[in-house]
Amino acid sequence: MAKSTKTLYRSYIIEEYNLTEEPYYLPVNDEVELFEAAYKQRIPVIFKGPTGCGKTRFIEYMSYKIGVPLTKVKKQDTQKQNNIPLVTIACHEDLTASDLVGRYLLEGDKTVWIDGPLTRAVKAGGICYLDEIVEARKDTTVIIHPLTDHRRILPVEKKGELLEAAEGFLLVLSYNPGYQSALKDLKQSTRQRFISVEFDYPSRDAEAEIIKHESGVDIQTSTQLAKLGEKVRNLKEHGLQEGSSTRLLIYAGKLISQGIKPRRACQVAINWAVTDDMSIQQSISELISSIFE
Amino acid sequence: MNNKKIPNNTLKDIRAKLNNYPDSLKDNFEISLKLVSEIFTKEETILWALVGLKIAQVTTRSWEPSLEFYRATPNIIKYLPFNYIIQWGESGLDLSTESPTLASSYFKASKDTIKKLRSRHIDSWALSGKSLYNGTWKSSTLACQFFEHSPSIVKSLTFPQIEKFISILKIISNNSFDLASDSLTISTNIFGILGKNNEEFLELLPNIMESNFRELKGFLEACSKSLNKIDSNERINFIKIVIKLMQNGEMNIPMHITEMSKSLNEIDKENHSSILNLATSLEGSNSIYFINSVPKVLEKLTDNQLIKWVDTGKNIYKTNVEGALAFFKIESSYSEEVIENLSSSIELSRIKEIMELYCRGLAGSEINLENTGDLVEKNIGWVSNEAPSTEGSTVYLPAVTDKYTSKTDNFNWYKVVSTHQVAHVEFGSFRFNFTKPSIAFKDLRYKLEEKKIHNDENYKSQTWITDIQRFFNMFTDRQLSLDIFTVVEDGRLDERIKYEYPGVKNAYIKIQTDSFKQRKPIQELPAREALVELIVRIGLQELKSIPVPKEHKNAAKEIVLIANQVFNHSASVEDVAEATLRIYAIISQISNDNIDQDNWDNIDIDDINQEYNDSDDMDQLIENISQIPDTESNKDEQEYTPSEQVDYRGDFKPELSQLLNELRNQGEMSEDSNKDSNLTQQMLEEMFQSSAEIDVDSNVSEMQNASGKFANNILKETGVNINQQDYGDGAPSHVDEDGGALDPNEPQTFVYDEWDFRAGDYKPRWCIVHQKEMPEGDPNFYTTTLHSYRPLVQRIQRQFEMMVPETFRKVRKLDDGEDFDIDDVIEAMIDIKTGNSPNEKFYWRRNKVQRDVAVALLLDTSASTAEAIDDSKKPGDDWDAPDDPVKYMEWLKKRKSEGARRSYKRIIDVEKESIVLLINALESIGDMYGIYGFSGYGRENVEFYNIKDLHENFSENIKQRIDRISPLHATRMGPAIRHTITKLQKAEARTKLLFLISDGRPQDRGYSREGVEKEYAVHDTKMALDEAKKEDINAFCLTVDKSGHDYLKTMCEDIGYEVLDDIHALPERLLYLYRRLTM
């Protein structure tokens, strides 16, 4: 056997991570047109919507879609050049401003400046997607303000620099209003810098189509899954914090397409995933056993 | 004797005389004398000594009781005054003359007996003992024994009881002294065990003696050994059962007692009462075997099921005594079968929660699950306690199902039934729209209606409220049309369900097949009914060889074709209507004759598979329906009996249900705009009279009564304001526009501005808030509430505990702390290297983090919160409650004085309960909270009650204050909110929350000029809430007013609010919201 080391993974530099294939996305509403229009005018966007309804998928889809011009103008390989990098940052409670902007690191007795993801997106002219923005500390959210108005600049305090955003840069936030509480709410000064696109779970037919595409089950099964999703969502506010996401339905579909019995697949992928409450579990389990043989 | 003159004897004499007896007597005398002489006077002491001497002198052996007398005295002396001591001694003297032994026993027992005995009874006590003695040796033993046991007897019996006991003993002793002795000993023990039930026991004892003397000892012995195993309150009942058995001549009583008590011992003591009650209700020896079997039976059955099992046994007893014995011994296979069946039955209460959520999931709307009995109680047209049903928002199911022998099957039955009932909601039975086109058929409805109008001038004026009613109005034979419609619609739903929910399909088909088996043979029905039955059977998927009258075979085939058009998953309720119309046209032409056995022919539904097409001559069909049938019908024609219900489908009343839904919607919409429906009670009553859904087996006038009642109840149910007489009697309307700013002169009064939306400005110093402390009431309300909500309390407790943040949290960037943070150190290093000024705060420490929440709960205690919420128990005349708060108060007072006692819950009661639960939860997480009530009467009189101030600690007083929260006057929210804001401003907390709980819109006397009052009030309240927001106080409104949406939308523009549909959900919801809002 040859003793060559083979890299089993691929790693990308943030700016160079481009989607090579078109991500699957089924438009539910007019969100595609809205986003395109907003992007052209570089208006920052907030996605609101429950978990697992396709916000992240949508932004991937849009970054790809915008990156690929509909008509190729020149003979050059425009496709690659126009790709827009997508920088996704998952926000959490301890996310500090320097985590976003960048920091000096010690290297031996020298210091080296390392750009944070936001800075890199600003420089590369990509779409910077801040996921679950309400989770981030309030002081962190303030640093994005200058990027979101006409200035389009990012102050890099430590270096004493102002960074002007490259042409393609756009800031996109997402948050789930379902978790909103009095303490965790976006400040008006922040939210009024964005347009808001609302996401919700797709209609039964559309969702069935999505599940079918993503999980590879037949349309009948995917319709049943979508139906189950709908019924479980009906239980929201009756003890269930959040309905089952499209993502979970897809998981269930994937299990089914791997040969797991539908009832069992729904049990683990949907029922037990959405709640720990025994009595709700039993109710959902009855729903499952009604819908699936 | 106590009046005796000073005796001539002296102590010296007495001593001398005592010397004649054994030394021990004198010794004891001397010992006691020391103590006695300290307490008694000299004369008294001598008298006392003399009594002893007298006793000693009675007979040769009476020095013994004398000795006991002296010895006992020091112990007695603290309980008895001198007089009684002498009396006590003389009683002993008396006994000594009878028998010195007796007297000795008497004195020996005295010490412990007299402690418990009243002084005046001592004499009788001695006599009681004496009465047992008749000079024989055995009787002496008995009497002595009595004295010996007296200390314990007096502990358990009162003196009259002791006398009764003695009389019983005497009777026994007439027979046998030995038995009496034994009974005495054993009974004493039993008295100790029975405690407060001794009176009854003494009453019962003679019964035993009458019935069986020989068993007495065994009975008593067994009882004294066994009673301990039985719950203390139930012991006497047990004895009663045993006595009943003895009276019946049952043998081996002691054995039975032992066994029964053993078996009771295996059961929880709390169940003893119900089991012994059941046993009491049994005849003959059944109770023995019942009790012996109970532990075994209870392993399988619940308490309710046990009762049913016993009932079955009782029924057997009526016809077969031996059979009943075997049944209770569980020695008959039938008995086991009954147990099996019962144990497999399912009670709705156990699965309610799960099924309710299941139904909500399916329907996607707020579906409640109730017992069918509740629907009947509402008295709005439903009468069956058994049949499942729905009226669009609640699914009614029978309380128990035991149709099958396995739990799974019974559960499946519930599931199928609920799925079917929910399907009415889910697949639109009640959303029938007269004008919505049918897909499967050409629409003939309009044509038919036109025709009707054309034929009948009066038709046009017929009133209808719902679309479905409009539809049924077109048919002359309303019952027939209703039957066809319901049967076809139910069939459609069944098909739809089986298509949509393949998982439930198998269970569904099984139940359909079973339902089919229960149906009467079709051949017993007359022609029309047979054809309706045909549709039922197709619906139940019985597709082979259905008998139909030969004569009508073609009609039958036609019906099958039509039905098949809608028995599929894509059909709609409008299709069903069209199918109904067509089937009606066929069936109504057929005379309802009995058919001979020979004139039947079978059809196979599967063979009829061509497409249905309307015939060319549909006008004829319409003609057929619209014509009024000959009243002169032939003699053979049977009266049409409505089709028998299919059990799992239950009671389907499309007309009533759509009406209810419609009214509910109206009730929600019409509240504000005052554009009450143009619906009158009379219209409703008419509807009830014409509807075929109400059982009309009463005469006309009763029917009118009933429909009036139904109409009334329906209106209550849906909360619609029907055009009612105006109660306004010209009272002057209050206009408090005039006048100017007010000044708070008294202590504890505060003045606030009020917002005038017309002026777009505040009216300065407009309202006076009087802050008062809530008076205190009974603290038990608090405990009782917690107790009655126990499961919820536990759940909430858990949820709230999870809210408490981790107590210790790492805090970074400090000047000093436990250790330095390596990241911060590096950062500082980097800053130094890059020439920036470093942040030297790089220590961290674990800091105690506390929730920093202050919440003020503002409770609406206006008069309207006195409204009852439990409709079924609501006194009938709530409907004339005037709207005006002033009049309402008078009305309320009047009603109270009429002695209407409150056995129902009011809104305020639920509010109070919620408060209790919230307090309980808040105490566990330590948030700062205040609870306030408000009400008022005019702008100068806004009452603001402190139930618990923000800074006050929770205490017993607060529990007591909660009890006193009660409905007062009107609702002027603005000033109350403003006052609360002031309170919250003073509180130091990161999160401040103002929670407003109300039962309706703000409303008060003299809220601006007539006409704009409501708007004014809403705007002012909104402004007050906005002010809260400006102060960084989160406000939230929770209202139980179903029509709350309209004004809350304005009032709480960007403030959270919620309308509770069901007031009962308030406690849970409040806590849920609280958690959500402060997290």
PDB file of N, CA, C and O in Angstrom, chain A residues 133-154:
ATOM      1  N   ILE A 133     -29.339  36.590  15.702  1.00  0.00           N
ATOM      2  CA  ILE A 133     -28.666  37.791  16.162  1.00  0.00           C
ATOM      3  C   ILE A 133     -29.053  38.181  17.585  1.00  0.00           C
ATOM      4  O   ILE A 133     -28.254  38.736  18.336  1.00  0.00           O
ATOM      5  N   VAL A 134     -30.306  37.847  18.026  1.00  0.00           N
ATOM      6  CA  VAL A 134     -30.707  38.261  19.372  1.00  0.00           C
ATOM      7  C   VAL A 134     -29.867  37.606  20.455  1.00  0.00           C
ATOM      8  O   VAL A 134     -29.822  38.067  21.584  1.00  0.00           O
ATOM      9  N   GLU A 135     -29.225  36.494  20.073  1.00  0.00           N
ATOM     10  CA  GLU A 135     -28.403  35.815  21.073  1.00  0.00           C
ATOM     11  C   GLU A 135     -27.145  36.622  21.407  1.00  0.00           C
ATOM     12  O   GLU A 135     -26.586  36.487  22.486  1.00  0.00           O
ATOM     13  N   ALA A 136     -26.703  37.427  20.458  1.00  0.00           N
ATOM     14  CA  ALA A 136     -25.455  38.158  20.652  1.00  0.00           C
ATOM     15  C   ALA A 136     -25.638  39.258  21.689  1.00  0.00           C
ATOM     16  O   ALA A 136     -26.739  39.747  21.908  1.00  0.00           O
ATOM     17  N   ARG A 137     -24.520  39.650  22.321  1.00  0.00           N
ATOM     18  CA  ARG A 137     -24.615  40.696  23.329  1.00  0.00           C
ATOM     19  C   ARG A 137     -24.958  42.022  22.668  1.00  0.00           C
ATOM     20  O   ARG A 137     -24.613  42.276  21.511  1.00  0.00           O
ATOM     21  N   LYS A 138     -25.634  42.853  23.446  1.00  0.00           N
ATOM     22  CA  LYS A 138     -26.140  44.076  22.838  1.00  0.00           C
ATOM     23  C   LYS A 138     -25.022  44.968  22.323  1.00  0.00           C
ATOM     24  O   LYS A 138     -25.149  45.610  21.287  1.00  0.00           O
ATOM     25  N   ASP A 139     -23.890  45.020  23.040  1.00  0.00           N
ATOM     26  CA  ASP A 139     -22.808  45.878  22.581  1.00  0.00           C
ATOM     27  C   ASP A 139     -22.255  45.391  21.252  1.00  0.00           C
ATOM     28  O   ASP A 139     -21.712  46.153  20.462  1.00  0.00           O
ATOM     29  N   THR A 140     -22.378  44.109  21.006  1.00  0.00           N
ATOM     30  CA  THR A 140     -21.872  43.547  19.762  1.00  0.00           C
ATOM     31  C   THR A 140     -22.716  44.017  18.583  1.00  0.00           C
ATOM     32  O   THR A 140     -22.189  44.326  17.513  1.00  0.00           O
ATOM     33  N   THR A 141     -24.030  44.043  18.830  1.00  0.00           N
ATOM     34  CA  THR A 141     -24.883  44.405  17.710  1.00  0.00           C
ATOM     35  C   THR A 141     -24.670  45.842  17.259  1.00  0.00           C
ATOM     36  O   THR A 141     -24.957  46.195  16.125  1.00  0.00           O
ATOM     37  N   VAL A 142     -24.126  46.656  18.182  1.00  0.00           N
ATOM     38  CA  VAL A 142     -23.966  48.062  17.827  1.00  0.00           C
ATOM     39  C   VAL A 142     -22.894  48.262  16.752  1.00  0.00           C
ATOM     40  O   VAL A 142     -23.007  49.149  15.906  1.00  0.00           O
ATOM     41  N   ILE A 143     -21.876  47.411  16.762  1.00  0.00           N
ATOM     42  CA  ILE A 143     -20.784  47.661  15.809  1.00  0.00           C
ATOM     43  C   ILE A 143     -21.211  47.469  14.358  1.00  0.00           C
ATOM     44  O   ILE A 143     -20.527  47.917  13.452  1.00  0.00           O
ATOM     45  N   ILE A 144     -22.337  46.811  14.167  1.00  0.00           N
ATOM     46  CA  ILE A 144     -22.744  46.640  12.774  1.00  0.00           C
ATOM     47  C   ILE A 144     -23.486  47.870  12.251  1.00  0.00           C
ATOM     48  O   ILE A 144     -23.712  47.996  11.060  1.00  0.00           O
ATOM     49  N   HIS A 145     -23.837  48.769  13.144  1.00  0.00           N
ATOM     50  CA  HIS A 145     -24.629  49.923  12.699  1.00  0.00           C
ATOM     51  C   HIS A 145     -24.013  50.701  11.537  1.00  0.00           C
ATOM     52  O   HIS A 145     -24.701  50.935  10.551  1.00  0.00           O
ATOM     53  N   PRO A 146     -22.741  51.097  11.621  1.00  0.00           N
ATOM     54  CA  PRO A 146     -22.202  51.903  10.506  1.00  0.00           C
ATOM     55  C   PRO A 146     -22.188  51.160   9.171  1.00  0.00           C
ATOM     56  O   PRO A 146     -22.130  51.783   8.117  1.00  0.00           O
ATOM     57  N   LEU A 147     -22.258  49.844   9.274  1.00  0.00           N
ATOM     58  CA  LEU A 147     -22.242  49.071   8.024  1.00  0.00           C
ATOM     59  C   LEU A 147     -23.597  49.061   7.341  1.00  0.00           C
ATOM     60  O   LEU A 147     -23.725  48.689   6.191  1.00  0.00           O
ATOM     61  N   THR A 148     -24.609  49.423   8.124  1.00  0.00           N
ATOM     62  CA  THR A 148     -25.941  49.214   7.604  1.00  0.00           C
ATOM     63  C   THR A 148     -26.580  50.477   7.033  1.00  0.00           C
ATOM     64  O   THR A 148     -27.671  50.424   6.507  1.00  0.00           O
ATOM     65  N   ASP A 149     -25.918  51.594   7.171  1.00  0.00           N
ATOM     66  CA  ASP A 149     -26.512  52.780   6.544  1.00  0.00           C
ATOM     67  C   ASP A 149     -25.660  53.231   5.370  1.00  0.00           C
ATOM     68  O   ASP A 149     -24.812  52.485   4.894  1.00  0.00           O
ATOM     69  N   HIS A 150     -25.847  54.450   4.947  1.00  0.00           N
ATOM     70  CA  HIS A 150     -25.167  54.932   3.739  1.00  0.00           C
ATOM     71  C   HIS A 150     -23.656  54.885   3.856  1.00  0.00           C
ATOM     72  O   HIS A 150     -22.950  54.820   2.884  1.00  0.00           O
ATOM     73  N   ARG A 151     -23.132  54.887   5.105  1.00  0.00           N
ATOM     74  CA  ARG A 151     -21.672  54.940   5.258  1.00  0.00           C
ATOM     75  C   ARG A 151     -21.000  53.673   4.773  1.00  0.00           C
ATOM     76  O   ARG A 151     -19.971  53.708   4.156  1.00  0.00           O
ATOM     77  N   ARG A 152     -21.620  52.556   5.078  1.00  0.00           N
ATOM     78  CA  ARG A 152     -21.060  51.250   4.742  1.00  0.00           C
ATOM     79  C   ARG A 152     -19.582  51.137   5.149  1.00  0.00           C
ATOM     80  O   ARG A 152     -18.722  50.789   4.348  1.00  0.00           O
ATOM     81  N   ILE A 153     -19.330  51.494   6.390  1.00  0.00           N
ATOM     82  CA  ILE A 153     -17.947  51.359   6.855  1.00  0.00           C
ATOM     83  C   ILE A 153     -17.915  50.512   8.118  1.00  0.00           C
ATOM     84  O   ILE A 153     -18.908  50.393   8.827  1.00  0.00           O
ATOM     85  N   LEU A 154     -16.745  49.942   8.344  1.00  0.00           N
ATOM     86  CA  LEU A 154     -16.543  49.181   9.568  1.00  0.00           C
ATOM     87  C   LEU A 154     -15.354  49.794  10.299  1.00  0.00           C
ATOM     88  O   LEU A 154     -14.227  49.749   9.805  1.00  0.00           O
TER      89      LEU A 154
END
